[in-house]
XYZ file of C-alpha atoms in Angstrom:
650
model
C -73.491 46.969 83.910
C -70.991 46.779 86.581
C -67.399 44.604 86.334
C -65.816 44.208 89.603
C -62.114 43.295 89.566
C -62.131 41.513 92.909
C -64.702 39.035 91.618
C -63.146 37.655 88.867
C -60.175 35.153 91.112
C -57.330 36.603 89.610
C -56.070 37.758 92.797
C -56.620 36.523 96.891
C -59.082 38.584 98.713
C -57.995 41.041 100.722
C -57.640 40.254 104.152
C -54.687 40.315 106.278
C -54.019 38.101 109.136
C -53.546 39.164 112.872
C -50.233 40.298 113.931
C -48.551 37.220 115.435
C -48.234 37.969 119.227
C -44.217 37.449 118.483
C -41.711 36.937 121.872
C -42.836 39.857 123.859
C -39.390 40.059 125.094
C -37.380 41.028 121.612
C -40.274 43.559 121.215
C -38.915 44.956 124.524
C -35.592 45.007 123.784
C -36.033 46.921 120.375
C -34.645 50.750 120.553
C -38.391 51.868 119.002
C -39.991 50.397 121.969
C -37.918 51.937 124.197
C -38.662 55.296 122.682
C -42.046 54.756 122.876
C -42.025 53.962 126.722
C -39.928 56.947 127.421
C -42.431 59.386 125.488
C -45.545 57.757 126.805
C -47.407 59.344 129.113
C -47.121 56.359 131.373
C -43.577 56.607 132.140
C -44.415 60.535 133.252
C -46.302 58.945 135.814
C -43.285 56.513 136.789
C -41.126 59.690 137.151
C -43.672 61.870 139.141
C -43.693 59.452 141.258
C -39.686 59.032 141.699
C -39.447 63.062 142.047
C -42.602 62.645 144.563
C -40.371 60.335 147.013
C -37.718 62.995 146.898
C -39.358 65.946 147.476
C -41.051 65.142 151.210
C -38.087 66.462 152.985
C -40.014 68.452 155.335
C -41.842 66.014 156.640
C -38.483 64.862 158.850
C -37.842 68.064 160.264
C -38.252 66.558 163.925
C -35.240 64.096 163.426
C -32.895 66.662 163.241
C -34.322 69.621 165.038
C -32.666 68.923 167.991
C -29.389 68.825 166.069
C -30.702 72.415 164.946
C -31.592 73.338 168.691
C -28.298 72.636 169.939
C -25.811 73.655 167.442
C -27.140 77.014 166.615
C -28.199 77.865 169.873
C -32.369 77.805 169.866
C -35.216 77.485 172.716
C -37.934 76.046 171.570
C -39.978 79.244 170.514
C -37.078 80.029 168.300
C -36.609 76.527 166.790
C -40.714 76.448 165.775
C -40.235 79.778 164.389
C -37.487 78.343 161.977
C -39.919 75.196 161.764
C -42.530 77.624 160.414
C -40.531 79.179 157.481
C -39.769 75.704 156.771
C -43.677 74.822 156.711
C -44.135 78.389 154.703
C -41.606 77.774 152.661
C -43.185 73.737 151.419
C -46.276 75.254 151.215
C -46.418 78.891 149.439
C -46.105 77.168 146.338
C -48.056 80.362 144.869
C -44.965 81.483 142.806
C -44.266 77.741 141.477
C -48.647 77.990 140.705
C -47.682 81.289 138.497
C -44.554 79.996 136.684
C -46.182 76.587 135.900
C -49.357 78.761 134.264
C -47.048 80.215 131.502
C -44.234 77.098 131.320
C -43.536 73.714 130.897
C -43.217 71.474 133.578
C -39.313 71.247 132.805
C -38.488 75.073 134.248
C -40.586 74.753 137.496
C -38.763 71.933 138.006
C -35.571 73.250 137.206
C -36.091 76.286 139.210
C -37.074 73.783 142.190
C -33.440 71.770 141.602
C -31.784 74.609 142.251
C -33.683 75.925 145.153
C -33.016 72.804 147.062
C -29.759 72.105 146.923
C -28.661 76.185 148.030
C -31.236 76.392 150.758
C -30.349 73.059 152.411
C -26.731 73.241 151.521
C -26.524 76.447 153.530
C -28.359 74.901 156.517
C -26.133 72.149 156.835
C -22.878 74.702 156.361
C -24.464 76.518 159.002
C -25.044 73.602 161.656
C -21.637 71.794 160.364
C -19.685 74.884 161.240
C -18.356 75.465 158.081
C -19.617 78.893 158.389
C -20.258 81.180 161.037
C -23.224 81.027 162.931
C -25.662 82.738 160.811
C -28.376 85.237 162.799
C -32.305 83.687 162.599
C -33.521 85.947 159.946
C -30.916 84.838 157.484
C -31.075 80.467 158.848
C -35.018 80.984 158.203
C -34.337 82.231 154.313
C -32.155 79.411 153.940
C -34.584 77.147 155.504
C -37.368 78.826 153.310
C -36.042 78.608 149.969
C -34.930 74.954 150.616
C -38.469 73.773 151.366
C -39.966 76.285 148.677
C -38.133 73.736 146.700
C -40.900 71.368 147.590
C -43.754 73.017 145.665
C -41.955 73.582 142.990
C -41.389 69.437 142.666
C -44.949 69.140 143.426
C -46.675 71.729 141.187
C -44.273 70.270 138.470
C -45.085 66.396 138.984
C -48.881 66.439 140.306
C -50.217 69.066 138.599
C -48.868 67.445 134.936
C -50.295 63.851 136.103
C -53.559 65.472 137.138
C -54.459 67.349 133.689
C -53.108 64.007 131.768
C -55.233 61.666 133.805
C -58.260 63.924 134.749
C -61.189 61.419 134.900
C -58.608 59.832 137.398
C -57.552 62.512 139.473
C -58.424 61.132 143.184
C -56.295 57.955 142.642
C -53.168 59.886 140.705
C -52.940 62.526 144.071
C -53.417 59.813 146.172
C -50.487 58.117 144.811
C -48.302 60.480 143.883
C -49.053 61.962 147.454
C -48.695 58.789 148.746
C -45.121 58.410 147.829
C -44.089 62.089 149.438
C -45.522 60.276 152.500
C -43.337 57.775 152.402
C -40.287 59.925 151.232
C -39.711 60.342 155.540
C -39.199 56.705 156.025
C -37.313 56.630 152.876
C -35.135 59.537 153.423
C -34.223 57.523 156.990
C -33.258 53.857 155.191
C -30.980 56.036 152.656
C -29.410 57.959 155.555
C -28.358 55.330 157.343
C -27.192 53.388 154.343
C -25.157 56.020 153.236
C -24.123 57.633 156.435
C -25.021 55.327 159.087
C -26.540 57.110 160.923
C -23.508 59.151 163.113
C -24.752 62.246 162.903
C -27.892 64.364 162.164
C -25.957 66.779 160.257
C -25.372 64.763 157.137
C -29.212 64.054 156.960
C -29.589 67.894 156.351
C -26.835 66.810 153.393
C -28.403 64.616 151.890
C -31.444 66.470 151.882
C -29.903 68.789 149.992
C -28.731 66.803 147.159
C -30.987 64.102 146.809
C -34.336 65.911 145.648
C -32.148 67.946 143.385
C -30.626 65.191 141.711
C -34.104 63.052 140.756
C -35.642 66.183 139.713
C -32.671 66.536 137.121
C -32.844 63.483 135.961
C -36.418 63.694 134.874
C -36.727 67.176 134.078
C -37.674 66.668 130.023
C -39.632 63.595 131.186
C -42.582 64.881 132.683
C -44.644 67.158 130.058
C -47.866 67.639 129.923
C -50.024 65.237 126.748
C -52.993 66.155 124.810
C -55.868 64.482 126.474
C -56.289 61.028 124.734
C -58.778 60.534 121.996
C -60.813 56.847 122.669
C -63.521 55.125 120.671
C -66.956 56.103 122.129
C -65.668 57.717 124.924
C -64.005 55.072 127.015
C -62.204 56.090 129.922
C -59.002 55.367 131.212
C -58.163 51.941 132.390
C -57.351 52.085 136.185
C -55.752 48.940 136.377
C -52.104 50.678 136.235
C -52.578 53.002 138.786
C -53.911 50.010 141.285
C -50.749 47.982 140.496
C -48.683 51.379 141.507
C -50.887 51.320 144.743
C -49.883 47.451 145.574
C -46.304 48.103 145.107
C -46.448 51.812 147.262
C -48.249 48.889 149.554
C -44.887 46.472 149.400
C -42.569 49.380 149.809
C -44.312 50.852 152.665
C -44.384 47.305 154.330
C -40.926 46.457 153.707
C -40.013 50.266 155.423
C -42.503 49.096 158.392
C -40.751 45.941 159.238
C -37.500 47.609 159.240
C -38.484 50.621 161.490
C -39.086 47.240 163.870
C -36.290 45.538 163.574
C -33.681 48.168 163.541
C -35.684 49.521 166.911
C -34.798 45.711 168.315
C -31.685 45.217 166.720
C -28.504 47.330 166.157
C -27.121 47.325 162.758
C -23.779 47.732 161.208
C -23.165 50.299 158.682
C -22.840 47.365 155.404
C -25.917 45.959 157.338
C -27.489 49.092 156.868
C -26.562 49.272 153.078
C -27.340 45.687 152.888
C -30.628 46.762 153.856
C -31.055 49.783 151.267
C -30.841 47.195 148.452
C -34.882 46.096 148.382
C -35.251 49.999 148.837
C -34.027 50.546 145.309
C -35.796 47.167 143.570
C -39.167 48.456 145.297
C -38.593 52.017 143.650
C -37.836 50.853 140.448
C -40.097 48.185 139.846
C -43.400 50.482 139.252
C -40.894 50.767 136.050
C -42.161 47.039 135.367
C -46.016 48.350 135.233
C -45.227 51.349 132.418
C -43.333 48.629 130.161
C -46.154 46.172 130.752
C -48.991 49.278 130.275
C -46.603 50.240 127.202
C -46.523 46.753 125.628
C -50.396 46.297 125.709
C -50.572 49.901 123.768
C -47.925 48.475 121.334
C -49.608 45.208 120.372
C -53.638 47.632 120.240
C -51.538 49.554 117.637
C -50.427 46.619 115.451
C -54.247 45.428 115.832
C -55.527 48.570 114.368
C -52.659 48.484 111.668
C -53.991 44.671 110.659
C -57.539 45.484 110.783
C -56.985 48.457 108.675
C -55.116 46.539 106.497
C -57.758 43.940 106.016
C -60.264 46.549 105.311
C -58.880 47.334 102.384
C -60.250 45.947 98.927
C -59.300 45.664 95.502
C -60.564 48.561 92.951
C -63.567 47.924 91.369
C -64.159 48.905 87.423
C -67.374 49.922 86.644
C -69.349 50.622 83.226
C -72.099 52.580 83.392
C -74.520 53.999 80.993
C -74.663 58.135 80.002
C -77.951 58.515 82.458
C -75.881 56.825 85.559
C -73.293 59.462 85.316
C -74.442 61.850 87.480
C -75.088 59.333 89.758
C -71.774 57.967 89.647
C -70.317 61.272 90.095
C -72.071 61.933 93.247
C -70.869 58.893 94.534
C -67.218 59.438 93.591
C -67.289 62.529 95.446
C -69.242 61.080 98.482
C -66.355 58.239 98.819
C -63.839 60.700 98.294
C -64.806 62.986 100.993
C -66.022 60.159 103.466
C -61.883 58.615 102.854
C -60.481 62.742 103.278
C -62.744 62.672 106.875
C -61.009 59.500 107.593
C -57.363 60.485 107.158
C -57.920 63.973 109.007
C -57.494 64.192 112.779
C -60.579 65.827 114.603
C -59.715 67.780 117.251
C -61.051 68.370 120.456
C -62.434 71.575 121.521
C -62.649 72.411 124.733
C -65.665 72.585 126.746
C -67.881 75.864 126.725
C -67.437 77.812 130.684
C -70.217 79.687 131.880
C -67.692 82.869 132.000
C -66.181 84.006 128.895
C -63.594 86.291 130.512
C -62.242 82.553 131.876
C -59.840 82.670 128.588
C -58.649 85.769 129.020
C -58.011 86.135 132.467
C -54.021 86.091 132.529
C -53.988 89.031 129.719
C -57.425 91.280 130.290
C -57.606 91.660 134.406
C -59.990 94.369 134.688
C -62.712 92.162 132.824
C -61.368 89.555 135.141
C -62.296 91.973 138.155
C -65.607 92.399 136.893
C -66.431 89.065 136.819
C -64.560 87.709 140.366
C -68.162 87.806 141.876
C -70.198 85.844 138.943
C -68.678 82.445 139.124
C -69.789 79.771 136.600
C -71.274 76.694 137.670
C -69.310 74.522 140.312
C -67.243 72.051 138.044
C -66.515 74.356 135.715
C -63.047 76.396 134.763
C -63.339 79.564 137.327
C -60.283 82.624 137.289
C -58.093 82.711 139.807
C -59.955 85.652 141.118
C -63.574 83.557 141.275
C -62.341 81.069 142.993
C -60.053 83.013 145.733
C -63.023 85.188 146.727
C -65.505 82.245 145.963
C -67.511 80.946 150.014
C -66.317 77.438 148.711
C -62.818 78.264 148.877
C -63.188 80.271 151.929
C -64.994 77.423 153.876
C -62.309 74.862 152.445
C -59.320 76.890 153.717
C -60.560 77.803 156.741
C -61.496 74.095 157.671
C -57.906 72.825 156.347
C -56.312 75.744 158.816
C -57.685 73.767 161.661
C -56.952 70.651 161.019
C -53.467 70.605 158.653
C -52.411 72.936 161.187
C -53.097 71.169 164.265
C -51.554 67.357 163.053
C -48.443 69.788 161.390
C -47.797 70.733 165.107
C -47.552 67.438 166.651
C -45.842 66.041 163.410
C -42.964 68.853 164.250
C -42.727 68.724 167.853
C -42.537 64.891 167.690
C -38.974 65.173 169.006
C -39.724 67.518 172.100
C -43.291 65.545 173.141
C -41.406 62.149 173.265
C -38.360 64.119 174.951
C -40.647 65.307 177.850
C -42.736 62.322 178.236
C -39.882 60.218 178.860
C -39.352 58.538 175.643
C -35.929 57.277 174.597
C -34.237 58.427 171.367
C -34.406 55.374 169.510
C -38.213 55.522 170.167
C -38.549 59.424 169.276
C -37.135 58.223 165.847
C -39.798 54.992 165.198
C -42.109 58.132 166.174
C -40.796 59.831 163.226
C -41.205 56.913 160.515
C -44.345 55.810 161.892
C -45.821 59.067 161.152
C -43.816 58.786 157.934
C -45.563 55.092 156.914
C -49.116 55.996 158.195
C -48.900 59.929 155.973
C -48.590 57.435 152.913
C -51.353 55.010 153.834
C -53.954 58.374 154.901
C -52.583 60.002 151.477
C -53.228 56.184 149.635
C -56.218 55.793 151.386
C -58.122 59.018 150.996
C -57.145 59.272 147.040
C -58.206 55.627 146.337
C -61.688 54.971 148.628
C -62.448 58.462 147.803
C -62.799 57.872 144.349
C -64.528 54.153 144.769
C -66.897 56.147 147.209
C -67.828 59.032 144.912
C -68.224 56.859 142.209
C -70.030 54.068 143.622
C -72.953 55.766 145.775
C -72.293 60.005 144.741
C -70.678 60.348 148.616
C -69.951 64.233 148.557
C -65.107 64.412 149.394
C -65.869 67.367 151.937
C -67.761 64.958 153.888
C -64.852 62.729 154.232
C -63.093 65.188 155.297
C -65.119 66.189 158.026
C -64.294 62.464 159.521
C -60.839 62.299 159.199
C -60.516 65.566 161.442
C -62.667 64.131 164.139
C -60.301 60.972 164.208
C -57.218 63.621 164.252
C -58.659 64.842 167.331
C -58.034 61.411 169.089
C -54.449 61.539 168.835
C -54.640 65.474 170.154
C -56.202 64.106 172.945
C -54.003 61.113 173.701
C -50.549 63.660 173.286
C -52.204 66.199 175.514
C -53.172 63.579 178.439
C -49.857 61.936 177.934
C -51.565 58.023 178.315
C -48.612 55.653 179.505
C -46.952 54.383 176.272
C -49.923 56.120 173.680
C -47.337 57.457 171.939
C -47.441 55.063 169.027
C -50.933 55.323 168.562
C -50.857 58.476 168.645
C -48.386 58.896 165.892
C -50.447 56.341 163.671
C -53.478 58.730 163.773
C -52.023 61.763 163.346
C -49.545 60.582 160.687
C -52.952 59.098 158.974
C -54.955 62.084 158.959
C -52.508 64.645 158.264
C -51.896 62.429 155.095
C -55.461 62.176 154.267
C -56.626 65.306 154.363
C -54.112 66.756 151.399
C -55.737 64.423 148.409
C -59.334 65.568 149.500
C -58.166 68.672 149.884
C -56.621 69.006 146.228
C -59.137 66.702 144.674
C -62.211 68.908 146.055
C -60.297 72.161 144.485
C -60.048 70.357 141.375
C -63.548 69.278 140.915
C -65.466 72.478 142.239
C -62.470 75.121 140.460
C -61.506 73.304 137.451
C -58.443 72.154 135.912
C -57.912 75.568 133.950
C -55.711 77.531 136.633
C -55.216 74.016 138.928
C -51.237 74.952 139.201
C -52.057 77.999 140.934
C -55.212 77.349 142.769
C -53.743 73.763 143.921
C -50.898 76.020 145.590
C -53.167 78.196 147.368
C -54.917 75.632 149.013
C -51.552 74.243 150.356
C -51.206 77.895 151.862
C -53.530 76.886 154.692
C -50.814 74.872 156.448
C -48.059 77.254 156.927
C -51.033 79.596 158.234
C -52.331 76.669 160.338
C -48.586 75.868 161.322
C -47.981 79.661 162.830
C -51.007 80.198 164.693
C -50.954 76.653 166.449
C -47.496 75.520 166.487
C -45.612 79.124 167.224
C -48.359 81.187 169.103
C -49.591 78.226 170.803
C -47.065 75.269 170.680
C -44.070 77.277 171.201
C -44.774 79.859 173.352
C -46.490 77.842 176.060
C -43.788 75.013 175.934
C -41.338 77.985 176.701
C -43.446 78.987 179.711
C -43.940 75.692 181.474
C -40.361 75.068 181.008
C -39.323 78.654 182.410
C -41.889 77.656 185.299
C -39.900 74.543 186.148
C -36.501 76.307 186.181
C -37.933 79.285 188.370
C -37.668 81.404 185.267
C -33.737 80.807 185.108
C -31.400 79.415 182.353
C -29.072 76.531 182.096
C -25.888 76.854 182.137
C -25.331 76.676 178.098
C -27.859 80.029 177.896
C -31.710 79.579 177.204
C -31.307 76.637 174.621
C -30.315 74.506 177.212
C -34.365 75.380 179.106
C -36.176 71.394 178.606
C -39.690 70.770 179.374
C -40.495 67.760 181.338
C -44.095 66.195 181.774
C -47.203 66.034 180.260
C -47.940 69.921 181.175
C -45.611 70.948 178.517
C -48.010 70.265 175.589
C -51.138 69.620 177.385
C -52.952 72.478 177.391
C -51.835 73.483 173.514
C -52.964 70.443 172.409
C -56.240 70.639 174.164
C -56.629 74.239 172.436
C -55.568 72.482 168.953
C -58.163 69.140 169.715
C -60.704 72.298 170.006
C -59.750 74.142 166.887
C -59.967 70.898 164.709
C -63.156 70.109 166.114
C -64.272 73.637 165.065
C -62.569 72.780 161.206
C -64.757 69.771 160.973
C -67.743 71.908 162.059
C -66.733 74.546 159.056
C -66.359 71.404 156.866
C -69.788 70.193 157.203
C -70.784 73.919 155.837
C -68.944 72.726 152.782
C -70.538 69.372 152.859
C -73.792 71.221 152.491
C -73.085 73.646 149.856
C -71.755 70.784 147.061
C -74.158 68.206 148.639
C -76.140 69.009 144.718
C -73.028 68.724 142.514
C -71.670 65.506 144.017
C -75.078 63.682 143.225
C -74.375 64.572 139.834
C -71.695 62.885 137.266
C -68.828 65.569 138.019
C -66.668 63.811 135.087
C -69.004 64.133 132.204
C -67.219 66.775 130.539
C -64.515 64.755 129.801
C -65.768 61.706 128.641
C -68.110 63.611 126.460
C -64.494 65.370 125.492
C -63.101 62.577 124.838
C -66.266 61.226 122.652
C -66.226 63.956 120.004
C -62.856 63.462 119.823
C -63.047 59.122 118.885
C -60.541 59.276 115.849
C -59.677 55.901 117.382
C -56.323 57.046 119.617
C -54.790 54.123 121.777
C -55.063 54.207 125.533
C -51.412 56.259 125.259
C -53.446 58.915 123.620
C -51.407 57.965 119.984
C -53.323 57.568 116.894
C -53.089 54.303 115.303
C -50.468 52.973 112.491
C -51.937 54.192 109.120
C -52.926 57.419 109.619
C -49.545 59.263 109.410
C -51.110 62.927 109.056
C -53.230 62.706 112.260
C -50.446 61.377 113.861
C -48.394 63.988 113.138
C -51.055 66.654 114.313
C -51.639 64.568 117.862
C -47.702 65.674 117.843
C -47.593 69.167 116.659
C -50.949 69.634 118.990
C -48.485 68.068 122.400
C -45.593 70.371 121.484
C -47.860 73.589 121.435
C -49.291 72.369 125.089
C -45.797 71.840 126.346
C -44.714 75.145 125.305
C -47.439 77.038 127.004
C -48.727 76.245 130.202
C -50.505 72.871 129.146
């Protein structure tokens, strides 16, 4: 005989009502919402992209290079030489890899901080004359550490977005890459809001401050998260990332129409700060998308906390006879270890690598040296040594030498081509943030249709990027046959496929490498474009611009000593860029050898892993990766499990 306690009316059944959706704006305002926002991984993604705008200094070398040429006393071979430590320096971002493998995000950003502001501040006491002229050995360190600064910012900021968003990765480095794209044109609206503009020399000032200052601000903010637990495997909503993409769309129009209409009209300096006010709304309001993202997570959470709540029913007594008891006691002890399964946290495990020396690669080398020839399957977590000696990587580097290299030269030497083709200033500087707009919409571009591509019909990244450096060679062609007014096109398609090539570039490594050692493998790929830079833009660029100016001057000087030696004409960069259209139509030949070789694995569902991850994991964590209200001890583990990735390498 059984007597159940909930049958007999003495008390309500028990079910709870929904949460009452309430006025979303008190929930806002509450200080517990605002601590969730500012932990939430969301809001990392808010900051990476603040620290992104910063940190694309280099890109707007050519807007004060002449500044450089003159002051210091360069010819043009000289001033690409500094130009390459500066492209060595944004790009050897090995050492920031390395750190970031053993640290948080916080000290490889800190590190970067500080490298930035002494590099840069020493350049611009050195061009100021607040110091004495330095000697080129010692303006290229300066110049180096400054921009070494750069993949510090980046390691920090993309790396951490890329391991907390992984089935996502195309779209988060086209976005995040996207904004360092833009950070040229933005750099330009702040300069002449703040300094209108007089002088090049306090653009090198506030290059020096600015990046160090947003990279301050949100060192504790970005950390890397535990990757989020969801019901059956669900992935991550997009939507968030494609409302970041419409406002990077809305800032980078609002920076296009005023590149026009400070070309057609002249501004005042309030005009100018006037003008730097939409600036700040259109950086901030991505802000608007992490509370909105943040509230939806708040209001799943007090779902679950209701629906748990109305789960719950009243004790039942029962009376049972002596031959039931066994029976009864098996069930007891079923219930009570189905209800201890329910309150613990299961945690993820990581997904079995064909290499087992993979986890012990930082601390056991010489099994790591055994190994560096037997890869694991492409997709999977390969050393650092399998992957630097792997034909993939090889191919991939190789191909991005040609064609980073080649659009890095004409993105540097923007000042000089417009000077000897007749351009005025004011144009050479549209020049400048054209390239700067059309880098963000190649970055945008590439990360976003990328992604829709692969996932939509299997099409393999490399073979995207075998198309963008066949367009790059258009504007090659146009600079080097010096087409009346073909300038601006030419600046479009360059600044476009320079931009696009770094997310394929970065997403390919990710997906064929793995996300184990991405901080350091992610930095070796960028070291194709300082060697891209030196071979095409010093031993080619520079040294036949030199020549066909010393040809026009009869081998003489100017007055002022050799910095004063100016190329006029389309023979000063014709036959380099003809030599640099036929290297990048040799890197899209390598490409296609890359194309070929992951043809296989990008028929295949590359992201598997980590839905299937993700899966085992389903204790029923929000899309924030936090576990619902009500279950207090897994809770507490999802924390305790973040702070041990934060205080290793993630």
């Amino acid at each position: 005989m059984v007597f159940d306690a909930g049958a007999t009316g003495s008390s309500p059944p028990a079910t709870a009502p929904l949460p009452p959706s309430g006025n979303p704006l008190r929930v806002i305002l509450t200080r517990g919402f605002a601590r969730q926002v500012l932990l939430g991984r969301w809001f990392t993604v808010f900051a990476s992209l603040l620290v992104m705008s910063a940190s694309g200094a280099t890109y707007i070398f050519s807007t004060y290079s002449n500044t450089l040429k003159s002051s210091l006393g360069y010819d043009q071979r000289t001033l690409n030489t500094v130009s390459f430590f500066k492209d060595l320096g944004a790009n050897l971002g090995v050492f920031s890899g390395l750190i970031n493998e053993v640290t948080p995000p916080w000290v490889v950003l800190a590190i970067g901080a500080a490298m930035n502001l002494s590099g840069y501040l020493m350049v611009y006491l050195a061009v100021s004359g607040h110091t004495s002229r330095p000697p080129l050995w010692l303006l290229c360190v300066y110049i180096f550490v400054g921009a070494n600064s750069q993949s510090f910012a980046n390691t920090g900021a993309l790396v951490t977005c890329v391991k907390n968003f992984p089935e996502s990765r195309g779209v988060v480095i086209g976005i995040l890459k996207g904004f360092v794209g833009l950070s040229g044109a933005v750099y330009t609206q702040l300069y002449l809001a703040f300094y209108g503009g007089e002088d090049a020399e306090s653009l090198i000032l506030l290059i020096a401050w600015l990046p160090a200052a947003m990279s301050v601000v949100f060192v504790h903010t970005i950390r890397y998260m535990p990757l989020p637990r969801r019901r059956g495997g669900q992935e991550t909503s997009s939507d968030p990332f494609f409302c970041f993409l419409y406002l990077s769309i809305a800032l980078a129009s609002f920076l296009l129409v005023m590149i026009v209409v400070q070309k057609q009209v002249t501004f005042s300096r309030d005009a100018y700060g006037l003008a730097a006010l939409p600036l700040f709304i259109l950086l901030l309001m991505p802000l608007g998308v992490v509370v909105k993202q943040e509230y939806k997570i708040f209001r799943e959470r007090q779902l679950d906390a209701a629906l748990l709540a109305a789960d719950d029913t009243p004790p039942s007594i029962t009376v049972v006879s002596g031959a039931d008891d066994v029976q009864l006691s098996n069930t007891k002890k079923t219930e009570q270890d189905n209800k201890k399964t329910e309150q613990e946290p299961e945690t993820l495990t990581p997904a079995p690598t064909s290499s087992s020396s993979s986890s012990s690669c930082m601390g056991r080398f010489g099994g790591c040296v055994k190994t560096m020839f037997r890869p694991p399957a492409r997709g999977e977590d390969y050393t650092i040594l399998q992957a630097l000696v792997s034909i993939d990587m090889l191919v991939l580097f190789i191909a991005t030498i040609c064609g980073v290299g080649g659009t890095l030269t004409a993105i540097d030497n923007m000042g000089q081509i417009g000077q000897s083709l007749g351009y005025p200033s004011k144009s050479i500087n549209t020049f400048v943030s054209l390239i700067s707009i059309w880098n963000y919409a190649g970055r945008v571009t590439a990360g976003y249709a990328s992604e829709i591509i692969l996932a939509k019909h299997r099409v393999p990244r490399p073979l995207l990027l075998t198309f963008v450096l066949l367009l790059a060679c258009a504007g090659h062609l146009l600079i080097a046959f010096g087409v009346p007014q073909s300038l601006y096109a030419a600046s479009v398609i360059i600044g476009f496929c320079f931009g696009a090539q770094w997310p394929l570039v970065f997403a390919i490594i990710s997906e064929v490498f793995g996300l184990k050692y991405y901080s350091t493998l992610y930095n070796f790929g960028g070291m194709a474009s300082p060697v891209g830079s030196y071979v095409l833009n010093v031993r080619v660029a520079g040294r036949m611009y030199d020549a066909e100016a010393a040809r026009q001057r009869n081998g003489g000087v100017g007055v002022g000593g050799k910095h004063d030696r100016v190329c006029l004409g389309v023979e000063c960069f014709k036959r380099s860029f003809l030599l640099i259209t036929a290297a990048t139509v040799a890197g899209a030949a390598v490409s296609l050898v890359l194309v070929w070789r992951t043809w296989r694995f990008y028929k295949g569902d590359i992201y598997a892993r980590f839905r299937e991850e993700q899966a085992e994991g389903g204790g029923g964590a929000g899309e924030d990766g936090r576990l619902p209200v009500g279950q207090p001890e897994a809770a507490a583990a999802a924390e305790e499990e973040e702070a041990a990735v934060n205080g290793r390498k993630g």
